Structure formats: structure tokens, C-alpha cells
Short mmCIF file of C-alpha atoms in Angstrom, two decimals:
data_model
loop_
_atom_site.label_atom_id
_atom_site.label_comp_id
_atom_site.label_asym_id
_atom_site.label_seq_id
_atom_site.Cartn_x
_atom_site.Cartn_y
_atom_site.Cartn_z
CA UNK H 359 157.26 108.28 51.34
CA UNK H 360 157.26 104.47 51.63
CA UNK H 361 157.70 104.68 55.41
CA UNK H 362 154.87 107.18 55.70
CA UNK H 363 152.59 104.92 53.65
CA UNK H 364 153.30 102.08 56.08
CA UNK H 365 152.68 104.48 59.00
CA UNK H 366 149.31 105.40 57.49
CA UNK H 367 148.29 101.75 57.31
CA UNK H 368 149.45 101.09 60.88
CA UNK H 369 147.34 104.01 62.08
CA UNK H 370 144.45 103.33 59.71
CA UNK H 371 141.88 103.18 62.52
CA UNK H 372 142.63 106.68 63.76
CA UNK H 373 142.88 108.10 60.26
CA UNK H 374 139.57 106.51 59.29
CA UNK H 375 137.89 108.09 62.32
CA UNK H 376 139.36 111.45 61.35
CA UNK H 377 138.10 111.00 57.76
CA UNK H 378 134.61 110.12 58.97
CA UNK H 379 134.58 113.12 61.30
CA UNK H 380 135.68 115.46 58.50
CA UNK H 381 133.15 113.90 56.11
CA UNK H 382 130.43 114.57 58.68
CA UNK H 383 131.48 118.20 58.95
CA UNK H 384 131.81 118.71 55.19
CA UNK H 385 128.11 119.41 54.42
CA UNK H 386 128.15 122.29 56.93
CA UNK H 387 130.73 124.03 54.76
CA UNK H 388 128.61 123.73 51.61
CA UNK H 389 126.90 127.15 52.04
CA UNK H 390 130.29 128.77 52.65
CA UNK H 391 131.70 127.03 49.56
CA UNK H 392 128.83 128.35 47.44
CA UNK H 393 129.31 131.84 48.84
CA UNK H 394 133.04 131.88 48.20
CA UNK H 395 132.79 130.00 44.92
CA UNK H 396 134.09 126.49 44.31
CA UNK H 397 136.88 127.63 41.99
CA UNK H 398 138.16 130.21 44.48
CA UNK H 399 137.96 127.70 47.33
CA UNK H 400 139.92 125.19 45.28
CA UNK H 401 142.84 127.62 44.93
CA UNK H 402 143.80 127.16 48.56
CA UNK H 403 142.17 123.77 49.27
CA UNK H 404 143.98 121.87 46.49
CA UNK H 405 147.51 122.74 47.74
CA UNK H 406 146.43 121.92 51.31
CA UNK H 407 144.99 118.55 50.26
CA UNK H 408 147.99 117.74 48.07
CA UNK H 409 150.37 118.50 50.92
CA UNK H 410 148.50 116.66 53.67
CA UNK H 411 147.56 113.56 51.67
CA UNK H 412 150.87 113.54 49.86
CA UNK H 413 152.68 113.42 53.20
CA UNK H 414 150.48 110.70 54.69
CA UNK H 415 149.58 108.57 51.68
CA UNK H 416 151.93 109.66 48.87
CA UNK H 417 148.70 110.86 47.21
CA UNK H 418 148.68 111.16 43.40
CA UNK H 419 145.64 113.49 43.42
CA UNK H 420 143.50 111.24 41.26
CA UNK H 421 140.49 113.40 42.17
CA UNK H 422 138.42 110.34 43.11
CA UNK H 423 139.71 109.37 46.56
CA UNK H 424 138.65 105.96 47.93
CA UNK H 425 140.90 105.73 51.00
CA UNK H 426 137.87 105.24 53.24
CA UNK H 427 137.08 101.90 51.59
CA UNK H 428 140.64 100.69 50.91
CA UNK H 429 142.02 100.51 54.44
CA UNK H 430 143.67 103.94 54.05
CA UNK H 431 146.05 102.45 51.44
CA UNK H 432 145.98 104.41 48.18
CA UNK H 433 145.26 102.12 45.18
CA UNK H 434 146.99 104.51 42.75
CA UNK H 435 150.26 102.92 43.90
CA UNK H 436 149.21 99.62 42.33
CA UNK H 437 151.40 99.07 39.26
CA UNK H 438 148.32 97.93 37.31
CA UNK H 439 146.06 100.69 38.64
CA UNK H 440 143.77 98.06 40.21
CA UNK H 441 140.80 99.71 41.90
CA UNK H 442 139.10 96.53 43.07
CA UNK H 443 141.54 94.24 44.79
CA UNK H 444 144.78 92.58 43.72
CA UNK H 445 145.62 90.87 40.45
CA UNK H 446 146.32 87.15 40.34
CA UNK H 447 150.06 87.69 40.15
CA UNK H 448 150.77 88.58 43.79
CA UNK H 449 153.92 86.76 44.84
CA UNK H 450 153.85 84.25 47.69
CA UNK H 451 155.97 86.61 49.80
CA UNK H 452 153.41 89.39 49.23
CA UNK H 453 155.50 91.20 46.65
CA UNK H 454 153.98 93.05 43.68
CA UNK H 455 154.01 91.17 40.37
CA UNK H 456 155.51 94.16 38.54
CA UNK H 457 157.75 95.54 41.30
CA UNK H 458 158.74 92.56 43.51
CA UNK H 459 160.55 94.78 46.00
CA UNK H 460 157.26 96.55 46.82
CA UNK H 461 154.59 94.90 48.95
CA UNK H 462 151.25 94.54 47.16
CA UNK H 463 149.13 97.64 47.80
CA UNK H 464 146.10 95.41 48.39
CA UNK H 465 147.86 93.52 51.17
CA UNK H 466 148.47 96.90 52.76
CA UNK H 467 144.77 97.65 52.27
CA UNK H 468 143.87 94.39 54.01
CA UNK H 469 146.07 95.26 56.99
CA UNK H 470 144.55 98.72 57.23
CA UNK H 471 141.02 97.36 56.89
CA UNK H 472 141.58 94.92 59.75
CA UNK H 473 142.97 97.69 61.94
CA UNK H 474 139.92 99.87 61.28
CA UNK H 475 137.53 97.05 62.12
CA UNK H 476 138.64 93.41 62.51
CA UNK H 477 136.75 91.19 60.09
CA UNK H 478 135.63 94.22 58.07
CA UNK H 479 135.36 93.39 54.34
CA UNK H 480 134.45 96.66 52.62
CA UNK H 481 137.81 96.62 50.85
CA UNK H 482 136.90 93.32 49.25
CA UNK H 483 133.16 93.45 48.66
CA UNK H 484 132.37 97.05 47.69
CA UNK H 485 133.07 97.81 44.03
CA UNK H 486 135.04 100.99 43.48
CA UNK H 487 134.01 102.75 40.28
CA UNK H 488 136.47 103.37 37.49
CA UNK H 489 138.46 106.61 37.56
CA UNK H 490 137.14 109.73 35.89
CA UNK H 491 140.42 110.98 34.44
CA UNK H 492 139.00 114.48 34.02
CA UNK H 493 139.28 114.90 37.78
CA UNK H 494 143.02 114.20 37.96
CA UNK H 495 144.72 116.95 39.95
CA UNK H 496 141.42 118.17 41.39
CA UNK H 497 140.42 118.20 45.03
CA UNK H 498 138.42 115.24 46.33
CA UNK H 499 137.66 117.30 49.43
CA UNK H 500 135.85 119.90 47.30
CA UNK H 501 133.64 117.15 45.91
CA UNK H 502 132.73 115.99 49.43
CA UNK H 503 131.94 119.54 50.55
CA UNK H 504 129.87 120.12 47.41
CA UNK H 505 127.99 116.87 48.07
CA UNK H 506 128.79 115.10 44.81
CA UNK H 507 126.42 112.09 44.79
CA UNK H 508 127.93 108.63 44.65
CA UNK H 509 126.99 106.37 41.77
CA UNK H 510 124.33 103.86 42.79
CA UNK H 511 125.64 100.32 43.22
CA UNK H 512 124.23 97.90 40.63
CA UNK H 513 122.08 95.03 41.79
CA UNK H 514 124.06 91.78 42.12
CA UNK H 515 123.96 89.49 39.11
CA UNK H 516 122.26 86.16 39.73
CA UNK H 517 122.34 82.73 38.16
CA UNK H 518 118.56 82.63 37.93
CA UNK H 519 118.44 84.95 34.94
CA UNK H 520 115.18 84.51 33.01
CA UNK H 521 116.88 85.41 29.72
CA UNK H 522 117.68 82.57 27.30
CA UNK H 523 121.20 81.16 27.39
CA UNK H 524 123.69 83.13 25.30
CA UNK H 525 125.06 79.96 23.72
CA UNK H 526 126.10 76.31 24.23
CA UNK H 527 128.50 76.96 27.12
CA UNK H 528 125.97 78.77 29.26
CA UNK H 529 123.29 76.24 28.31
CA UNK H 530 125.54 73.35 29.39
CA UNK H 531 126.11 75.01 32.77
CA UNK H 532 122.41 75.58 33.30
CA UNK H 533 121.79 71.91 32.50
CA UNK H 534 124.23 70.90 35.25
CA UNK H 535 126.85 69.30 32.98
CA UNK H 536 130.44 69.09 34.23
CA UNK H 537 132.09 71.61 31.92
CA UNK H 538 135.36 71.15 30.06
CA UNK H 539 137.15 74.13 28.53
CA UNK H 540 140.65 74.29 27.06
CA UNK H 541 143.04 77.14 26.34
CA UNK H 542 144.79 77.84 23.04
CA UNK H 543 147.15 80.70 22.24
CA UNK H 544 146.41 82.50 18.94
CA UNK H 545 148.92 82.04 16.12
CA UNK H 546 151.72 84.35 15.03
CA UNK H 547 150.36 84.36 11.50
CA UNK H 548 147.41 85.73 9.54
CA UNK H 549 146.73 82.19 8.25
CA UNK H 550 144.02 80.56 10.44
CA UNK H 551 144.84 77.01 9.28
CA UNK H 552 147.24 76.23 12.16
CA UNK H 553 144.76 77.55 14.72
CA UNK H 554 141.94 75.43 13.29
CA UNK H 555 144.17 72.37 13.17
CA UNK H 556 145.04 72.73 16.87
CA UNK H 557 141.41 73.39 17.79
CA UNK H 558 140.33 70.31 15.84
CA UNK H 559 141.90 68.07 18.50
CA UNK H 560 139.17 69.19 20.90
CA UNK H 561 136.14 68.77 18.66
CA UNK H 562 133.74 66.67 20.72
CA UNK H 563 136.02 66.87 23.77
CA UNK H 564 135.57 70.43 25.05
CA UNK H 565 132.53 72.60 25.66
CA UNK H 566 134.52 75.72 24.72
CA UNK H 567 137.98 76.80 23.58
CA UNK H 568 139.50 79.76 25.39
CA UNK H 569 141.62 82.11 23.24
CA UNK H 570 144.23 84.08 25.15
CA UNK H 571 144.67 87.84 24.76
CA UNK H 572 148.37 88.65 24.62
CA UNK H 573 149.15 86.20 27.44
CA UNK H 574 152.41 86.99 29.20
CA UNK H 575 152.30 90.37 27.45
CA UNK H 576 153.47 88.71 24.23
CA UNK H 577 152.01 89.70 20.87
CA UNK H 578 149.88 87.25 18.85
CA UNK H 579 146.81 87.40 16.62
CA UNK H 580 144.08 89.24 18.49
CA UNK H 581 141.80 87.16 20.70
CA UNK H 582 138.72 88.68 19.04
CA UNK H 583 139.89 87.66 15.56
CA UNK H 584 141.00 84.15 16.60
CA UNK H 585 137.77 83.54 18.52
CA UNK H 586 135.77 84.69 15.50
CA UNK H 587 137.65 82.24 13.27
CA UNK H 588 136.75 79.41 15.66
CA UNK H 589 133.11 80.51 15.83
CA UNK H 590 132.94 80.46 12.04
CA UNK H 591 134.32 76.90 12.06
CA UNK H 592 131.59 75.67 14.41
CA UNK H 593 133.53 75.77 17.70
CA UNK H 594 132.36 77.53 20.86
CA UNK H 595 135.10 80.07 21.71
CA UNK H 596 135.77 82.04 24.87
CA UNK H 597 137.31 85.37 23.94
CA UNK H 598 139.69 86.78 26.53
CA UNK H 599 139.56 90.57 26.84
CA UNK H 600 142.36 92.22 28.84
CA UNK H 601 142.55 95.76 30.19
CA UNK H 602 146.29 96.17 29.74
CA UNK H 603 146.26 97.32 26.10
CA UNK H 604 142.96 99.14 25.55
CA UNK H 605 140.90 101.85 27.17
CA UNK H 606 137.17 101.60 27.91
CA UNK H 607 136.20 102.82 24.44
CA UNK H 608 138.24 100.17 22.63
CA UNK H 609 137.21 97.39 25.04
CA UNK H 610 133.50 98.00 24.50
CA UNK H 611 133.98 98.23 20.74
CA UNK H 612 135.95 94.97 20.63
CA UNK H 613 133.34 93.05 22.62
CA UNK H 614 130.52 94.43 20.47
CA UNK H 615 132.45 93.45 17.34
CA UNK H 616 133.12 89.97 18.69
CA UNK H 617 129.41 89.52 19.45
CA UNK H 618 128.60 90.53 15.87
CA UNK H 619 130.88 87.70 14.68
CA UNK H 620 129.21 85.07 16.86
CA UNK H 621 131.42 85.21 19.96
CA UNK H 622 129.21 85.10 23.06
CA UNK H 623 131.62 84.07 25.84
CA UNK H 624 133.92 86.79 27.18
CA UNK H 625 136.53 86.32 29.92
CA UNK H 626 137.45 89.66 31.53
CA UNK H 627 141.05 90.05 32.65
CA UNK H 628 143.24 92.83 33.93
CA UNK H 629 146.24 91.37 32.07
CA UNK H 630 149.93 90.69 32.64
CA UNK H 631 152.19 93.72 32.86
CA UNK H 632 154.14 94.63 29.70
CA UNK H 633 157.44 94.22 31.57
CA UNK H 634 156.98 90.44 31.39
CA UNK H 635 156.55 90.18 27.62
CA UNK H 636 158.33 90.70 24.32
CA UNK H 637 157.48 94.43 24.18
CA UNK H 638 158.66 95.74 27.58
CA UNK H 639 159.04 99.20 26.07
CA UNK H 640 155.28 99.43 25.40
CA UNK H 641 153.00 101.71 27.41
CA UNK H 642 150.42 99.84 29.53
CA UNK H 643 146.90 101.29 29.57
CA UNK H 644 144.97 99.78 32.52
CA UNK H 645 142.14 102.29 32.13
CA UNK H 646 139.86 99.68 33.73
CA UNK H 647 140.34 96.67 35.94
CA UNK H 648 138.52 93.38 35.39
CA UNK H 649 135.78 94.19 37.93
CA UNK H 650 134.80 97.45 36.29
CA UNK H 651 135.07 95.89 32.82
CA UNK H 652 132.58 93.24 33.95
CA UNK H 653 130.21 95.92 35.24
CA UNK H 654 130.40 97.83 31.94
CA UNK H 655 129.81 94.74 29.78
CA UNK H 656 126.93 93.70 32.01
CA UNK H 657 125.40 97.13 31.39
CA UNK H 658 125.76 96.61 27.64
CA UNK H 659 124.07 93.22 27.90
CA UNK H 660 121.33 93.93 30.46
CA UNK H 661 120.54 97.60 29.86
CA UNK H 662 121.68 97.95 26.24
CA UNK H 663 123.88 100.94 27.06
CA UNK H 664 127.53 101.88 26.94
CA UNK H 665 129.48 102.99 30.01
CA UNK H 666 128.69 106.56 28.96
CA UNK H 667 124.96 105.87 29.29
CA UNK H 668 124.40 106.15 25.55
CA UNK H 669 121.95 103.51 24.30
CA UNK H 670 122.91 100.63 22.01
CA UNK H 671 120.64 99.83 19.09
CA UNK H 672 120.65 96.20 20.23
CA UNK H 673 122.12 94.54 23.33
CA UNK H 674 124.76 91.84 22.77
CA UNK H 675 124.10 88.36 24.14
CA UNK H 676 127.06 87.64 26.42
CA UNK H 677 128.15 85.00 28.93
CA UNK H 678 130.62 86.89 31.12
CA UNK H 679 133.56 85.36 32.93
CA UNK H 680 136.39 86.33 35.27
CA UNK H 681 139.39 84.71 36.90
CA UNK H 682 140.30 83.76 40.46
CA UNK H 683 143.55 82.66 42.08
CA UNK H 684 143.10 80.84 45.41
CA UNK H 685 146.82 80.03 45.58
CA UNK H 686 148.39 83.44 46.28
CA UNK H 687 147.91 86.03 49.04
CA UNK H 688 145.72 87.43 50.44
CA UNK H 689 144.22 83.94 50.76
CA UNK H 690 141.24 84.60 53.03
CA UNK H 691 140.12 87.69 51.10
CA UNK H 692 140.21 86.04 47.66
CA UNK H 693 136.68 84.69 48.12
CA UNK H 694 135.30 88.14 49.00
CA UNK H 695 137.05 89.49 45.91
CA UNK H 696 135.43 86.71 43.88
CA UNK H 697 132.04 87.77 45.25
CA UNK H 698 132.71 91.31 44.03
CA UNK H 699 133.42 89.97 40.53
CA UNK H 700 130.22 87.93 40.55
CA UNK H 701 128.25 90.94 41.80
CA UNK H 702 129.75 92.93 38.91
CA UNK H 703 128.46 90.39 36.39
CA UNK H 704 130.72 87.31 36.22
CA UNK H 705 128.77 84.15 35.41
CA UNK H 706 131.71 81.77 35.06
CA UNK H 707 135.09 81.74 36.81
CA UNK H 708 138.36 80.21 35.67
CA UNK H 709 141.05 79.67 38.30
CA UNK H 710 144.82 79.58 38.00
CA UNK H 711 146.55 76.16 37.72
CA UNK H 712 145.57 73.91 40.64
CA UNK H 713 148.43 71.75 41.87
CA UNK H 714 147.48 72.04 45.55
CA UNK H 715 144.14 70.38 46.27
CA UNK H 716 144.16 71.28 49.98
CA UNK H 717 144.29 74.99 49.17
CA UNK H 718 141.53 74.61 46.57
CA UNK H 719 139.32 72.73 49.05
CA UNK H 720 139.73 75.55 51.61
CA UNK H 721 138.78 78.07 48.94
CA UNK H 722 135.72 76.09 47.86
CA UNK H 723 134.48 75.73 51.44
CA UNK H 724 134.44 79.52 51.69
CA UNK H 725 132.82 79.76 48.23
CA UNK H 726 130.03 77.43 49.31
CA UNK H 727 129.54 79.31 52.58
CA UNK H 728 128.72 82.43 50.54
CA UNK H 729 126.63 80.52 48.00
CA UNK H 730 128.82 81.73 45.13
CA UNK H 731 128.92 78.31 43.44
CA UNK H 732 125.19 78.70 42.75
CA UNK H 733 125.67 82.10 41.12
CA UNK H 734 128.61 81.31 38.81
CA UNK H 735 130.22 78.25 37.24
CA UNK H 736 133.57 77.63 38.98
CA UNK H 737 136.02 76.07 36.49
CA UNK H 738 139.26 74.96 38.12
CA UNK H 739 142.45 75.32 36.10
CA UNK H 740 144.38 72.10 35.50
CA UNK H 741 147.07 71.02 33.08
CA UNK H 742 150.55 69.74 32.62
CA UNK H 743 153.85 70.72 31.06
CA UNK H 744 156.38 68.52 29.28
CA UNK H 745 158.83 68.07 32.18
CA UNK H 746 159.57 68.81 35.83
CA UNK H 747 162.10 71.41 34.66
CA UNK H 748 159.43 73.29 32.71
CA UNK H 749 157.06 73.09 35.68
CA UNK H 750 159.72 74.46 38.06
CA UNK H 751 160.48 77.27 35.63
CA UNK H 752 156.80 78.23 35.52
CA UNK H 753 156.56 78.14 39.32
CA UNK H 754 159.67 80.32 39.69
CA UNK H 755 159.02 82.79 36.88
CA UNK H 756 155.27 83.16 36.40
CA UNK H 757 153.75 85.18 39.26
CA UNK H 758 150.56 83.64 40.59
CA UNK H 759 151.47 79.99 39.87
CA UNK H 760 151.96 77.78 42.94
CA UNK H 761 153.46 74.30 42.42
CA UNK H 762 154.27 72.23 45.55
CA UNK H 763 157.71 70.62 45.49
CA UNK H 764 156.08 67.19 45.92
CA UNK H 765 154.53 67.53 42.45
CA UNK H 766 157.74 68.45 40.63
CA UNK H 767 159.73 65.85 42.59
CA UNK H 768 157.28 63.11 41.60
CA UNK H 769 157.46 64.05 37.92
CA UNK H 770 161.27 64.34 38.00
CA UNK H 771 161.63 60.86 39.56
CA UNK H 772 159.37 59.17 36.99
CA UNK H 773 160.75 57.04 34.14
CA UNK H 774 158.37 58.88 31.78
CA UNK H 775 157.95 62.44 33.16
CA UNK H 776 155.36 63.42 30.55
CA UNK H 777 153.15 60.41 31.33
CA UNK H 778 153.53 61.05 35.06
CA UNK H 779 152.48 64.66 34.62
CA UNK H 780 149.43 63.42 32.75
CA UNK H 781 148.61 60.97 35.56
CA UNK H 782 148.83 63.72 38.17
CA UNK H 783 146.47 65.88 36.12
CA UNK H 784 143.97 63.00 35.77
CA UNK H 785 144.13 62.35 39.53
CA UNK H 786 143.53 66.04 40.19
CA UNK H 787 140.47 66.05 37.91
CA UNK H 788 139.02 63.00 39.68
CA UNK H 789 139.49 64.76 43.03
CA UNK H 790 137.94 67.98 41.74
CA UNK H 791 134.83 66.16 40.56
CA UNK H 792 134.22 65.14 44.18
CA UNK H 793 134.36 68.74 45.48
CA UNK H 794 130.94 70.31 45.81
CA UNK H 795 130.64 73.53 43.82
CA UNK H 796 133.26 72.75 41.17
CA UNK H 797 131.35 73.08 37.90
CA UNK H 798 134.13 71.98 35.58
CA UNK H 799 137.78 72.15 34.63
CA UNK H 800 139.78 74.48 32.43
CA UNK H 801 142.78 72.75 30.83
CA UNK H 802 145.95 74.72 30.10
CA UNK H 803 149.35 73.88 28.68
CA UNK H 804 151.18 75.97 26.09
CA UNK H 805 151.32 74.21 22.69
CA UNK H 806 150.44 70.96 24.48
CA UNK H 807 147.11 70.19 22.80
CA UNK H 808 147.81 66.49 22.21
CA UNK H 809 148.48 65.85 25.91
CA UNK H 810 145.45 67.88 27.02
CA UNK H 811 143.18 65.95 24.65
CA UNK H 812 144.53 62.66 26.09
CA UNK H 813 143.91 63.91 29.63
CA UNK H 814 140.25 64.69 28.85
CA UNK H 815 139.72 61.13 27.60
CA UNK H 816 141.82 59.39 30.29
CA UNK H 817 140.00 61.31 33.03
CA UNK H 818 136.70 60.04 31.67
CA UNK H 819 135.41 63.55 31.01
CA UNK H 820 134.48 62.79 27.41
CA UNK H 821 134.75 59.68 25.22
CA UNK H 822 137.43 59.61 22.55
CA UNK H 823 135.98 61.04 19.33
CA UNK H 824 136.01 59.07 16.11
CA UNK H 825 139.06 59.89 13.98
CA UNK H 826 138.41 62.63 11.41
CA UNK H 827 140.12 62.08 8.08
CA UNK H 828 139.41 65.52 6.66
CA UNK H 829 137.84 68.84 7.51
CA UNK H 830 136.28 71.03 4.81
CA UNK H 831 137.27 74.31 6.47
CA UNK H 832 140.92 73.23 6.71
CA UNK H 833 140.90 72.06 3.10
CA UNK H 834 139.58 75.35 1.77
CA UNK H 835 141.71 77.66 3.91
CA UNK H 836 144.13 79.50 1.59
#
């Protein structure tokens, strides 16, 4: 089957022509289908479709075929069920994050797309709607013959929204401030005191604190709960919401609940696969991908309706975000995929760790050429770890992270590796501030809050805050 899938991509141009020809003929069969009856027609058409598409594409009969806009590469083979481009964990050799021996389905889609029409970008710019699981096992051909209407594409989101800012983070972006956000992992405890103590280091230093959602597929306090604790303590949190663990019903409910507790900033993620975490035996969900989650949350915010179309009593005020990774393949198509996320509703973007400025500059040139920096705040990920050994481990074991050898060699050769890592991060921030379109930085480093706070001050992003001798919330926390 693997060989046949590769054959299908190699002959994508001919297969696409055949598909278009058949699609053109399909309406002529509609009267016949009505005369025979759709159910009766399906009895012989479903086995025929399953056999033909199974042979050529290893078809899983999802009932919602999108081969015509994915370079004749079937996205159901993606380990994360991505319907709108690759995740940020594609390996530098093109291997899948979850199954390294398998080439990323979306690299296959890119190859097929280029064979159909060189320079064609439908695979990367046209949003593919989320699956309707009721159709699984049904014939997509029947739907074409019956003339099932396609869902209308939503109008692209723009930065010139007349609505008031959702909160301080969005307001700061609109004012043109260079944004600073930091990332904190939630605690492994129901006691919020440790979380508040770690967040306290960034009071006056960061515009927002990003709370991870089961990062690395490891279990912690929920992002919604931790973000709500921070909001109650006067911080501006960014709540990460991943698709790995929840279906569309739970995701919408969580975001609505977070908004009720004062959380306005939501970062939409697909999520790391469970195989990488401390519960590899868990069942991944991946009902949505990040692009379709963005589109659904935008509908809740702008139209006050759920994905089902049912009306909300009141629309939540949300500042929606997404991620981008300019440092892994397919490099050229990452910007088009970013445009799809912004069209779906993303208003701010956080990138993966940037240790390679040349790659980031190439990415930003393409971003500026499309005008995307005017439609969303691009926050570039920066940070440091405690040693060159830890940095090498991250580069070797965390898919999606690219660290040039020159960086780890420089840190390893330094008399004080931690201070050298901090210097490199400060130098990177200074360089990023000179790149047009970079709206801010997002600082990351697991349990490394003290170093990140020092970097913010040493880079001149914010002045050092006055020392705080006590904090009433910390004193009263049981």
C-alpha cells in the first residue's frame, strides 16, 4: 500500500485530471441516481469506491474526500489526523513526528500539488473543513453525484477589527508595543501557591503568561484552571487549548468556561502525540486540528454561535492565537500554512524556538510579502536551557526544534555555560527587534523562570521591577 501511495503522488497530475473529468460528469448522473435511489446506488458504488481508492490511495473511506485539494495524498494517513497541513513536529529528514519511518503525509501532498500545477498552493491556503464522522464508511462519490453543496468559506479575519480589544495583550499589540510573553508549565498539585510564586517573577516584565496544555503529552493541572488562577491574581494569561485530548464539544465548552473566568487569550494547538508523554497508553482524540479549532472559536466570538450553528446567549471576547514553525519542512509552504491559520481567525502567532536567525529572516521576508505581519502579531520563540547537553538533548529528542551546532558548541566551550546561553538569547532578541514584522518575543525554558526574567531585563525589553517583599494572594493561599 505504501508503494501505491507513492505512485499516486508521482502521478498526481493525471489522477487530478481524471478526478476533475469524473466530477464534471457526476451531475449528469444525478437524475439516474434519483431514479434508482441513493441507497440502492450506494450498494454497488461503495464497494467499487473502496476498492479503487483503497488500491490507489490506501483510502480509509472517511466519507469526506479531499484528495483534489491535497495533492492526491490522503490526509487520513496523518498520525494526528491533520486536515490542514503538517504539525510543527515534522522531522528535518521529512519523517513523521509520531512514526519517524513514515514520510510526512503533507510533504507527499506538497509533491503531488507541485506535480499537478507547479507553484500551486491550494493544499496550503484552502481550509479543509473538519470531518463529519457520521459519513465514515460512506461513499464520497455519491455525495458528488447528489450535488452536496460545499460549506461556504469564511471571510478572512483582519487586524482592523472595529471591536474593542479583548484585553491588555491585544490592546498592547494594537498600540504597537513590542510584546513580551513567557511560558509556564502548570503545577502537579492542586495548590496554586507554587504557580503564583513562579508567575510573580514576571510581574511588570511580561505582557502575558502562557500556560501550557499537557505539553509533551505529560499530565499537569489543566491549562484552563491554571490560567484562571493567574487571571484572578491580576496577571494576563494565555490559555493553551490542544486538540489531542478533547473533541469539539469539550473544546468549545472549555474555552467558554475560561472566558467566564476572565481568560481572553487562547492559543490553539493540535498537540503533541501521546506516544511522547507519560501516558503513552492513552487514546488520542484529534477530532479537530488547530486550523478548524480557530475557525470554530472565531465563530463563537464573531457570530455568537457554536460549531453546530446553535446560538450562544452571549459571545465570548477572545484574542485567538496559533503557532508556526519556520525551522522544519516543508519550509517554503510554512508561510502559506500560516496564512490559512490567520484566515481561520489567528490574531497572534507564537513560533518554535529560534536559534537560527537566517532561517527566521527568510520566513519573515515571505510573511511580509503576503502582508501577514499586519494581520497578526508575530511573536518569535526564544529561550535558553541550563547547559549545552540539555540543548542537544532537546534538539535530538523534541521534534520540531532546530538548534545549529554552532550554538551548542559555543555554550559548551564557555566557562559559564548558563551565562553564555543567556547572552546568546539576548543577542537573538536584539537581532529580532531589527526584523520588520516581528511584533514581540515569546520566552520559553522549562522551570527556568529566573533566567528568563534576567533575559528580559538584560535585553532591555523591560526595566527591572522593584523588589516585592510580600504578595497578599500568596499569603492567603491555603
